[in-house]
PDB file of C-alpha atoms and ligand atoms in Angstrom:
ATOM      1  CA  MET E   1     -36.708 -85.381 -25.858  1.00 93.00           C
ATOM      2  CA  VAL E   2     -35.632 -87.873 -23.223  1.00 91.00           C
ATOM      3  CA  ALA E   3     -37.255 -91.187 -22.357  1.00 90.00           C
ATOM      4  CA  GLN E   4     -36.042 -93.702 -19.783  1.00 85.00           C
ATOM      5  CA  GLY E   5     -32.778 -91.798 -19.455  1.00 89.00           C
ATOM      6  CA  ASN E   6     -32.027 -91.899 -23.204  1.00 88.00           C
ATOM      7  CA  THR E   7     -31.931 -88.902 -25.464  1.00 93.00           C
ATOM      8  CA  ILE E   8     -34.402 -89.607 -28.242  1.00 92.00           C
ATOM      9  CA  GLY E   9     -34.415 -86.404 -30.227  1.00 92.00           C
ATOM     10  CA  VAL E  10     -35.134 -82.699 -30.292  1.00 94.00           C
ATOM     11  CA  LEU E  11     -38.489 -80.973 -30.662  1.00 92.00           C
ATOM     12  CA  HIS E  12     -38.039 -77.500 -32.060  1.00 91.00           C
ATOM     13  CA  LEU E  13     -40.886 -74.980 -31.914  1.00 86.00           C
ATOM     14  CA  GLU E  14     -40.906 -71.416 -33.139  1.00 83.00           C
ATOM     15  CA  PHE E  15     -43.338 -68.700 -32.148  1.00 76.00           C
ATOM     16  CA  GLU E  16     -43.889 -65.402 -33.788  1.00 74.00           C
ATOM     17  CA  SER E  17     -41.724 -62.767 -32.111  1.00 65.00           C
ATOM     18  CA  ALA E  18     -44.780 -60.596 -31.610  1.00 53.00           C
ATOM     19  CA  THR E  19     -46.174 -63.085 -29.116  1.00 52.00           C
ATOM     20  CA  ARG E  20     -47.240 -61.283 -25.968  1.00 53.00           C
ATOM     21  CA  LEU E  21     -44.995 -62.066 -23.030  1.00 52.00           C
ATOM     22  CA  ARG E  22     -47.501 -61.331 -20.292  1.00 50.00           C
ATOM     23  CA  ASN E  23     -51.054 -60.395 -20.413  1.00 51.00           C
ATOM     24  CA  GLY E  24     -52.055 -57.515 -18.239  1.00 52.00           C
ATOM     25  CA  SER E  25     -53.807 -59.593 -15.572  1.00 56.00           C
ATOM     26  CA  GLY E  26     -50.590 -61.372 -14.503  1.00 54.00           C
ATOM     27  CA  LYS E  27     -52.085 -64.743 -15.412  1.00 62.00           C
ATOM     28  CA  GLU E  28     -49.980 -67.308 -17.188  1.00 66.00           C
ATOM     29  CA  SER E  29     -48.580 -65.873 -20.410  1.00 79.00           C
ATOM     30  CA  PHE E  30     -49.369 -67.193 -23.841  1.00 76.00           C
ATOM     31  CA  ARG E  31     -45.759 -68.339 -24.226  1.00 80.00           C
ATOM     32  CA  GLU E  32     -45.702 -70.156 -20.868  1.00 85.00           C
ATOM     33  CA  SER E  33     -48.865 -72.097 -21.597  1.00 87.00           C
ATOM     34  CA  HIS E  34     -47.478 -73.128 -25.005  1.00 86.00           C
ATOM     35  CA  GLN E  35     -44.217 -74.129 -23.378  1.00 88.00           C
ATOM     36  CA  ARG E  36     -46.047 -76.370 -20.900  1.00 91.00           C
ATOM     37  CA  LEU E  37     -48.016 -77.953 -23.715  1.00 91.00           C
ATOM     38  CA  ALA E  38     -44.840 -78.480 -25.783  1.00 91.00           C
ATOM     39  CA  ILE E  39     -43.018 -80.127 -22.862  1.00 93.00           C
ATOM     40  CA  SER E  40     -45.895 -82.456 -22.189  1.00 94.00           C
ATOM     41  CA  ALA E  41     -46.265 -83.317 -25.908  1.00 93.00           C
ATOM     42  CA  ALA E  42     -42.485 -83.858 -26.213  1.00 94.00           C
ATOM     43  CA  SER E  43     -42.433 -86.315 -23.319  1.00 93.00           C
ATOM     44  CA  GLN E  44     -45.324 -88.262 -24.845  1.00 94.00           C
ATOM     45  CA  ILE E  45     -43.628 -88.361 -28.254  1.00 95.00           C
ATOM     46  CA  ALA E  46     -40.316 -89.404 -26.628  1.00 95.00           C
ATOM     47  CA  LEU E  47     -42.017 -92.304 -24.833  1.00 94.00           C
ATOM     48  CA  SER E  48     -43.704 -93.472 -28.034  1.00 95.00           C
ATOM     49  CA  LEU E  49     -40.457 -93.269 -30.009  1.00 95.00           C
ATOM     50  CA  ALA E  50     -38.578 -95.144 -27.276  1.00 94.00           C
ATOM     51  CA  SER E  51     -41.150 -97.904 -27.301  1.00 95.00           C
ATOM     52  CA  LEU E  52     -40.957 -98.161 -31.116  1.00 95.00           C
ATOM     53  CA  GLN E  53     -37.157 -98.335 -30.917  1.00 93.00           C
ATOM     54  CA  LEU E  54     -37.367-101.037 -28.262  1.00 93.00           C
ATOM     55  CA  ARG E  55     -39.794-103.037 -30.367  1.00 95.00           C
ATOM     56  CA  GLU E  56     -37.452-102.771 -33.373  1.00 95.00           C
ATOM     57  CA  THR E  57     -34.450-103.865 -31.258  1.00 94.00           C
ATOM     58  CA  LEU E  58     -36.352-106.858 -29.890  1.00 96.00           C
ATOM     59  CA  ARG E  59     -37.493-107.849 -33.372  1.00 95.00           C
ATOM     60  CA  GLU E  60     -33.929-107.622 -34.704  1.00 94.00           C
ATOM     61  CA  GLN E  61     -32.720-109.766 -31.788  1.00 95.00           C
ATOM     62  CA  SER E  62     -35.397-112.362 -32.492  1.00 97.00           C
ATOM     63  CA  ILE E  63     -34.554-112.789 -36.185  1.00 98.00           C
ATOM     64  CA  ARG E  64     -30.773-112.343 -36.300  1.00 98.00           C
ATOM     65  CA  ASP E  65     -27.779-114.348 -35.198  1.00 98.00           C
ATOM     66  CA  PRO E  66     -25.879-112.243 -32.623  1.00 96.00           C
ATOM     67  CA  LEU E  67     -22.384-113.080 -33.925  1.00 98.00           C
ATOM     68  CA  THR E  68     -22.739-112.582 -37.677  1.00 98.00           C
ATOM     69  CA  ARG E  69     -25.927-110.454 -37.824  1.00 97.00           C
ATOM     70  CA  LEU E  70     -27.166-112.805 -40.541  1.00 98.00           C
ATOM     71  CA  PHE E  71     -30.758-114.011 -40.194  1.00 98.00           C
ATOM     72  CA  ASN E  72     -31.350-116.970 -37.901  1.00 98.00           C
ATOM     73  CA  ARG E  73     -32.856-120.340 -38.648  1.00 97.00           C
ATOM     74  CA  ARG E  74     -36.345-119.405 -37.468  1.00 96.00           C
ATOM     75  CA  PHE E  75     -36.456-116.426 -39.815  1.00 97.00           C
ATOM     76  CA  LEU E  76     -35.193-118.580 -42.689  1.00 97.00           C
ATOM     77  CA  GLU E  77     -37.940-121.137 -42.198  1.00 96.00           C
ATOM     78  CA  GLU E  78     -40.651-118.456 -42.034  1.00 96.00           C
ATOM     79  CA  SER E  79     -39.232-116.644 -45.067  1.00 97.00           C
ATOM     80  CA  LEU E  80     -38.969-119.783 -47.138  1.00 98.00           C
ATOM     81  CA  GLU E  81     -42.678-120.542 -46.604  1.00 97.00           C
ATOM     82  CA  ARG E  82     -43.551-117.014 -47.743  1.00 97.00           C
ATOM     83  CA  GLU E  83     -41.139-117.010 -50.700  1.00 98.00           C
ATOM     84  CA  LEU E  84     -42.504-120.362 -51.859  1.00 98.00           C
ATOM     85  CA  GLN E  85     -46.027-118.967 -51.929  1.00 97.00           C
ATOM     86  CA  ILE E  86     -44.845-115.999 -54.012  1.00 97.00           C
ATOM     87  CA  ALA E  87     -42.824-118.238 -56.350  1.00 97.00           C
ATOM     88  CA  SER E  88     -45.763-120.576 -56.816  1.00 97.00           C
ATOM     89  CA  ARG E  89     -48.157-117.723 -57.619  1.00 97.00           C
ATOM     90  CA  LYS E  90     -45.716-116.092 -60.032  1.00 97.00           C
ATOM     91  CA  LYS E  91     -44.630-119.452 -61.486  1.00 97.00           C
ATOM     92  CA  GLN E  92     -41.013-118.710 -60.661  1.00 97.00           C
ATOM     93  CA  ALA E  93     -38.172-120.917 -59.469  1.00 97.00           C
ATOM     94  CA  ILE E  94     -36.563-120.544 -56.077  1.00 98.00           C
ATOM     95  CA  SER E  95     -33.415-122.229 -54.805  1.00 98.00           C
ATOM     96  CA  VAL E  96     -32.127-123.170 -51.394  1.00 98.00           C
ATOM     97  CA  LEU E  97     -28.400-123.342 -50.795  1.00 98.00           C
ATOM     98  CA  PHE E  98     -26.839-125.123 -47.830  1.00 98.00           C
ATOM     99  CA  LEU E  99     -23.222-124.296 -47.014  1.00 98.00           C
ATOM    100  CA  ASP E 100     -20.891-125.760 -44.414  1.00 98.00           C
ATOM    101  CA  LEU E 101     -17.271-124.915 -43.701  1.00 98.00           C
ATOM    102  CA  ASP E 102     -14.947-127.865 -44.194  1.00 98.00           C
ATOM    103  CA  HIS E 103     -12.986-129.217 -41.238  1.00 98.00           C
ATOM    104  CA  PHE E 104     -13.843-126.215 -39.103  1.00 98.00           C
ATOM    105  CA  LYS E 105     -13.240-128.120 -35.901  1.00 97.00           C
ATOM    106  CA  ARG E 106      -9.655-128.684 -37.023  1.00 97.00           C
ATOM    107  CA  PHE E 107      -9.442-124.976 -37.926  1.00 97.00           C
ATOM    108  CA  ASN E 108     -10.507-123.999 -34.386  1.00 97.00           C
ATOM    109  CA  ASP E 109      -8.082-126.492 -32.896  1.00 97.00           C
ATOM    110  CA  THR E 110      -5.236-125.024 -34.955  1.00 96.00           C
ATOM    111  CA  PHE E 111      -5.936-121.283 -34.745  1.00 96.00           C
ATOM    112  CA  GLY E 112      -8.227-120.947 -31.718  1.00 96.00           C
ATOM    113  CA  HIS E 113     -11.917-120.283 -31.268  1.00 97.00           C
ATOM    114  CA  ASP E 114     -11.565-116.484 -31.549  1.00 97.00           C
ATOM    115  CA  ALA E 115      -9.896-116.810 -34.947  1.00 97.00           C
ATOM    116  CA  GLY E 116     -12.747-119.177 -35.876  1.00 97.00           C
ATOM    117  CA  ASP E 117     -15.285-116.535 -34.846  1.00 98.00           C
ATOM    118  CA  MET E 118     -13.493-113.999 -36.991  1.00 97.00           C
ATOM    119  CA  VAL E 119     -13.745-116.356 -39.973  1.00 97.00           C
ATOM    120  CA  LEU E 120     -17.508-116.634 -39.434  1.00 98.00           C
ATOM    121  CA  LEU E 121     -17.754-112.829 -39.398  1.00 98.00           C
ATOM    122  CA  ALA E 122     -15.643-112.508 -42.551  1.00 97.00           C
ATOM    123  CA  LEU E 123     -17.787-115.102 -44.256  1.00 98.00           C
ATOM    124  CA  ALA E 124     -20.975-113.262 -43.308  1.00 98.00           C
ATOM    125  CA  ASP E 125     -19.511-110.065 -44.815  1.00 98.00           C
ATOM    126  CA  LEU E 126     -18.632-111.971 -47.965  1.00 98.00           C
ATOM    127  CA  PHE E 127     -22.222-113.280 -48.219  1.00 98.00           C
ATOM    128  CA  ARG E 128     -23.634-109.765 -47.804  1.00 98.00           C
ATOM    129  CA  GLU E 129     -21.465-108.570 -50.665  1.00 97.00           C
ATOM    130  CA  PHE E 130     -21.844-111.641 -52.837  1.00 98.00           C
ATOM    131  CA  PHE E 131     -25.584-112.330 -52.783  1.00 98.00           C
ATOM    132  CA  ARG E 132     -28.391-110.117 -54.075  1.00 98.00           C
ATOM    133  CA  SER E 133     -30.256-107.930 -51.616  1.00 97.00           C
ATOM    134  CA  THR E 134     -33.385-110.016 -52.243  1.00 97.00           C
ATOM    135  CA  ASP E 135     -31.556-113.233 -51.293  1.00 98.00           C
ATOM    136  CA  ILE E 136     -31.969-114.281 -47.666  1.00 98.00           C
ATOM    137  CA  CYS E 137     -28.728-115.269 -45.933  1.00 98.00           C
ATOM    138  CA  CYS E 138     -28.935-117.161 -42.649  1.00 98.00           C
ATOM    139  CA  ARG E 139     -26.651-118.755 -40.136  1.00 98.00           C
ATOM    140  CA  TYR E 140     -28.404-122.092 -39.815  1.00 97.00           C
ATOM    141  CA  GLY E 141     -26.197-123.414 -37.026  1.00 96.00           C
ATOM    142  CA  GLY E 142     -22.525-123.285 -35.917  1.00 97.00           C
ATOM    143  CA  GLU E 143     -20.570-123.170 -39.188  1.00 98.00           C
ATOM    144  CA  GLU E 144     -23.518-123.963 -41.394  1.00 98.00           C
ATOM    145  CA  PHE E 145     -25.385-121.421 -43.519  1.00 98.00           C
ATOM    146  CA  ALA E 146     -28.515-121.496 -45.637  1.00 98.00           C
ATOM    147  CA  ILE E 147     -29.323-119.046 -48.411  1.00 98.00           C
ATOM    148  CA  ILE E 148     -32.697-118.607 -50.116  1.00 98.00           C
ATOM    149  CA  LEU E 149     -32.347-117.412 -53.697  1.00 98.00           C
ATOM    150  CA  PRO E 150     -35.697-116.223 -55.040  1.00 98.00           C
ATOM    151  CA  GLU E 151     -36.179-116.295 -58.835  1.00 97.00           C
ATOM    152  CA  SER E 152     -33.202-118.581 -59.223  1.00 98.00           C
ATOM    153  CA  SER E 153     -33.150-121.984 -60.926  1.00 97.00           C
ATOM    154  CA  ALA E 154     -31.073-124.887 -59.603  1.00 97.00           C
ATOM    155  CA  GLN E 155     -28.487-124.286 -62.359  1.00 97.00           C
ATOM    156  CA  ASP E 156     -28.216-120.559 -61.559  1.00 97.00           C
ATOM    157  CA  ALA E 157     -27.894-121.283 -57.842  1.00 98.00           C
ATOM    158  CA  ALA E 158     -25.299-124.012 -58.448  1.00 98.00           C
ATOM    159  CA  ALA E 159     -23.213-121.658 -60.609  1.00 98.00           C
ATOM    160  CA  ARG E 160     -23.448-118.983 -57.922  1.00 98.00           C
ATOM    161  CA  ALA E 161     -22.535-121.483 -55.193  1.00 98.00           C
ATOM    162  CA  ASP E 162     -19.488-122.532 -57.183  1.00 98.00           C
ATOM    163  CA  GLU E 163     -18.353-118.910 -57.560  1.00 98.00           C
ATOM    164  CA  LEU E 164     -18.749-118.520 -53.805  1.00 98.00           C
ATOM    165  CA  ARG E 165     -16.799-121.730 -53.211  1.00 98.00           C
ATOM    166  CA  VAL E 166     -13.918-120.281 -55.247  1.00 98.00           C
ATOM    167  CA  ALA E 167     -14.171-116.915 -53.445  1.00 98.00           C
ATOM    168  CA  VAL E 168     -13.941-118.644 -50.056  1.00 97.00           C
ATOM    169  CA  LYS E 169     -10.870-120.607 -51.140  1.00 96.00           C
ATOM    170  CA  ARG E 170      -9.268-117.314 -52.171  1.00 95.00           C
ATOM    171  CA  LEU E 171      -9.940-115.632 -48.819  1.00 95.00           C
ATOM    172  CA  ARG E 172      -6.696-114.671 -47.125  1.00 92.00           C
ATOM    173  CA  LEU E 173      -7.520-113.783 -43.549  1.00 96.00           C
ATOM    174  CA  LYS E 174      -5.250-112.695 -40.762  1.00 95.00           C
ATOM    175  CA  TYR E 175      -5.824-112.888 -37.037  1.00 95.00           C
ATOM    176  CA  LYS E 176      -3.356-111.200 -34.696  1.00 94.00           C
ATOM    177  CA  LYS E 177      -0.726-111.113 -37.446  1.00 92.00           C
ATOM    178  CA  GLN E 178      -1.166-114.828 -38.093  1.00 93.00           C
ATOM    179  CA  THR E 179      -2.252-115.835 -41.589  1.00 93.00           C
ATOM    180  CA  LEU E 180      -5.228-118.177 -41.348  1.00 94.00           C
ATOM    181  CA  GLY E 181      -6.137-120.957 -43.672  1.00 83.00           C
ATOM    182  CA  PRO E 182      -6.780-122.797 -45.766  1.00 91.00           C
ATOM    183  CA  LEU E 183     -10.547-122.437 -45.847  1.00 96.00           C
ATOM    184  CA  SER E 184     -13.087-124.215 -47.995  1.00 98.00           C
ATOM    185  CA  LEU E 185     -16.772-124.927 -47.945  1.00 98.00           C
ATOM    186  CA  SER E 186     -19.106-127.592 -49.267  1.00 98.00           C
ATOM    187  CA  ALA E 187     -22.550-126.865 -50.665  1.00 98.00           C
ATOM    188  CA  GLY E 188     -25.873-128.486 -51.478  1.00 98.00           C
ATOM    189  CA  VAL E 189     -28.552-127.051 -53.784  1.00 98.00           C
ATOM    190  CA  ALA E 190     -32.260-127.843 -54.108  1.00 98.00           C
ATOM    191  CA  ALA E 191     -34.840-125.898 -56.112  1.00 98.00           C
ATOM    192  CA  PHE E 192     -38.561-125.341 -56.301  1.00 97.00           C
ATOM    193  CA  PRO E 193     -40.468-126.708 -58.150  1.00 96.00           C
ATOM    194  CA  GLN E 194     -37.911-129.144 -59.626  1.00 95.00           C
ATOM    195  CA  HIS E 195     -36.924-130.945 -56.425  1.00 96.00           C
ATOM    196  CA  GLY E 196     -39.650-130.210 -53.936  1.00 96.00           C
ATOM    197  CA  SER E 197     -42.570-127.953 -53.180  1.00 95.00           C
ATOM    198  CA  THR E 198     -42.514-127.550 -49.394  1.00 96.00           C
ATOM    199  CA  SER E 199     -39.931-125.750 -47.289  1.00 97.00           C
ATOM    200  CA  ASP E 200     -39.319-128.898 -45.232  1.00 97.00           C
ATOM    201  CA  ASP E 201     -38.604-130.934 -48.381  1.00 97.00           C
ATOM    202  CA  LEU E 202     -36.313-128.324 -49.912  1.00 97.00           C
ATOM    203  CA  LEU E 203     -34.315-127.868 -46.714  1.00 97.00           C
ATOM    204  CA  LYS E 204     -34.007-131.622 -46.271  1.00 97.00           C
ATOM    205  CA  ILE E 205     -32.897-132.199 -49.867  1.00 97.00           C
ATOM    206  CA  ALA E 206     -30.385-129.318 -49.832  1.00 98.00           C
ATOM    207  CA  ASP E 207     -28.971-130.753 -46.589  1.00 98.00           C
ATOM    208  CA  GLN E 208     -28.699-134.238 -48.138  1.00 97.00           C
ATOM    209  CA  CYS E 209     -26.838-132.698 -51.101  1.00 98.00           C
ATOM    210  CA  LEU E 210     -24.476-130.950 -48.706  1.00 98.00           C
ATOM    211  CA  TYR E 211     -23.857-134.261 -46.982  1.00 98.00           C
ATOM    212  CA  GLN E 212     -23.034-135.787 -50.391  1.00 97.00           C
ATOM    213  CA  SER E 213     -20.543-132.974 -51.064  1.00 98.00           C
ATOM    214  CA  LYS E 214     -18.836-133.881 -47.792  1.00 98.00           C
ATOM    215  CA  ALA E 215     -18.836-137.585 -48.691  1.00 98.00           C
ATOM    216  CA  ARG E 216     -17.412-136.825 -52.137  1.00 97.00           C
ATOM    217  CA  GLY E 217     -14.366-135.151 -50.613  1.00 98.00           C
ATOM    218  CA  ARG E 218     -15.563-131.595 -49.634  1.00 98.00           C
ATOM    219  CA  ASP E 219     -14.915-128.247 -51.381  1.00 98.00           C
ATOM    220  CA  ILE E 220     -17.629-129.041 -53.956  1.00 98.00           C
ATOM    221  CA  VAL E 221     -21.230-128.190 -54.810  1.00 98.00           C
ATOM    222  CA  THR E 222     -23.851-130.940 -55.206  1.00 98.00           C
ATOM    223  CA  VAL E 223     -27.169-130.213 -56.930  1.00 98.00           C
ATOM    224  CA  ALA E 224     -30.215-132.355 -56.191  1.00 97.00           C
ATOM    225  CA  SER E 225     -30.931-135.053 -58.759  1.00 91.00           C
ATOM    226  CA  PRO E 226     -33.899-137.406 -59.243  1.00 75.00           C
ATOM    227  CA  GLN E 227     -31.983-139.840 -56.988  1.00 72.00           C
ATOM    228  CA  THR E 228     -31.730-137.332 -54.119  1.00 75.00           C
ATOM    229  CA  VAL E 229     -35.438-136.470 -54.437  1.00 70.00           C
TER     230      VAL E 229
HETATM  231  P1  GH3 H   1     -16.912-131.074 -41.815  1.00 71.76           P
HETATM  232  O1  GH3 H   1     -15.980-130.769 -42.925  1.00 71.76           O
HETATM  233  O2  GH3 H   1     -17.398-132.481 -41.848  1.00 71.76           O
HETATM  234  O3  GH3 H   1     -18.039-130.098 -41.753  1.00 71.76           O
HETATM  235  O4  GH3 H   1     -16.073-130.943 -40.479  1.00 71.76           O
HETATM  236  P2  GH3 H   1     -16.226-129.867 -39.335  1.00 71.76           P
HETATM  237  O5  GH3 H   1     -15.063-129.989 -38.429  1.00 71.76           O
HETATM  238  O6  GH3 H   1     -16.446-128.525 -39.933  1.00 71.76           O
HETATM  239  O7  GH3 H   1     -17.577-130.305 -38.670  1.00 71.76           O
HETATM  240  P3  GH3 H   1     -17.953-130.640 -37.193  1.00 71.76           P
HETATM  241  O8  GH3 H   1     -19.454-130.702 -37.182  1.00 71.76           O
HETATM  242  O9  GH3 H   1     -17.201-131.856 -36.721  1.00 71.76           O
HETATM  243  O10 GH3 H   1     -17.475-129.436 -36.337  1.00 71.76           O
HETATM  244  C1  GH3 H   1     -18.038-128.180 -36.444  1.00 71.76           C
HETATM  245  C2  GH3 H   1     -17.115-127.204 -35.799  1.00 71.76           C
HETATM  246  O11 GH3 H   1     -17.597-125.882 -35.908  1.00 71.76           O
HETATM  247  C3  GH3 H   1     -16.948-127.499 -34.337  1.00 71.76           C
HETATM  248  C4  GH3 H   1     -17.228-126.196 -33.649  1.00 71.76           C
HETATM  249  O12 GH3 H   1     -16.255-125.891 -32.720  1.00 71.76           O
HETATM  250  C5  GH3 H   1     -17.196-125.186 -34.770  1.00 71.76           C
HETATM  251  N1  GH3 H   1     -18.109-124.080 -34.498  1.00 71.76           N
HETATM  252  C6  GH3 H   1     -19.449-124.090 -34.452  1.00 71.76           C
HETATM  253  N2  GH3 H   1     -19.934-122.872 -34.100  1.00 71.76           N
HETATM  254  C7  GH3 H   1     -18.849-122.078 -33.908  1.00 71.76           C
HETATM  255  C8  GH3 H   1     -18.689-120.685 -33.524  1.00 71.76           C
HETATM  256  O13 GH3 H   1     -19.627-119.938 -33.272  1.00 71.76           O
HETATM  257  N3  GH3 H   1     -17.412-120.225 -33.444  1.00 71.76           N
HETATM  258  C9  GH3 H   1     -16.324-121.012 -33.713  1.00 71.76           C
HETATM  259  N4  GH3 H   1     -15.126-120.483 -33.623  1.00 71.76           N
HETATM  260  N5  GH3 H   1     -16.461-122.298 -34.059  1.00 71.76           N
HETATM  261  C10 GH3 H   1     -17.699-122.826 -34.161  1.00 71.76           C
HETATM  262 MG1   MG H   2     -18.189-128.167 -41.109  1.00 71.76          MG
HETATM  263 MG1   MG H   3     -21.563-128.454 -39.681  1.00 71.76          MG
END
């Protein structure tokens, strides 16, 4: 099956071998009429499948960051609203983690922008391995990431963020035979319902905590406190 020049799939039909090849009158045979029907059905199916594939591709493009394939900021904001509703109904905690690479501008200046891109890709792979499949990992902006951790208290999320911080420090990456580094990241953590109940509040508080981690010297995790809220 072909649609818009792309091969979509194969439609396989089998007829009983006893099927008559030609009827006596010389009119169109049983097999020929079935073949015509099959070809017309196949082209309709191919078009439908192609349009479904296109829709899926467009949706993926609209919710993912093209470099890292992590979710984008828009998807994060939509997901957080939804996850908060679920958490509130189930009376569960939910945490938001903000992460930002330390001195990444200096890193780019030292090793080049392509090496920097490779670091972002490696980091995205690390996140995919490190976080649960139900966690939502996003590239929030340049070298800044946000993770939604459903069913996770502030303490759990902070412990997890600290393990990630250590894992990032241990990363030994190479680009064109050159060893890159050192790398570190700073983090901020805010949780529902402890620190806020709306997505805007949680994102703002997690970002403020991240800012505090930077002010306190970087390579650390800051959890929201009554002062931050
Ligand atoms: P800080 O520790 O305060 O976060 O310092 P920083 O240098 O990481 O922060 P700053 O905001 O000054 O600079 C961010 C840098 O991130 C600058 C920019 O070149 C880099 N960056 C953002 N997006 C990309 C990207 O897609 N690829 C690469 N290679 N670098 C990026
Ligand atoms: Mg940074
Ligand atoms: Mg930044």
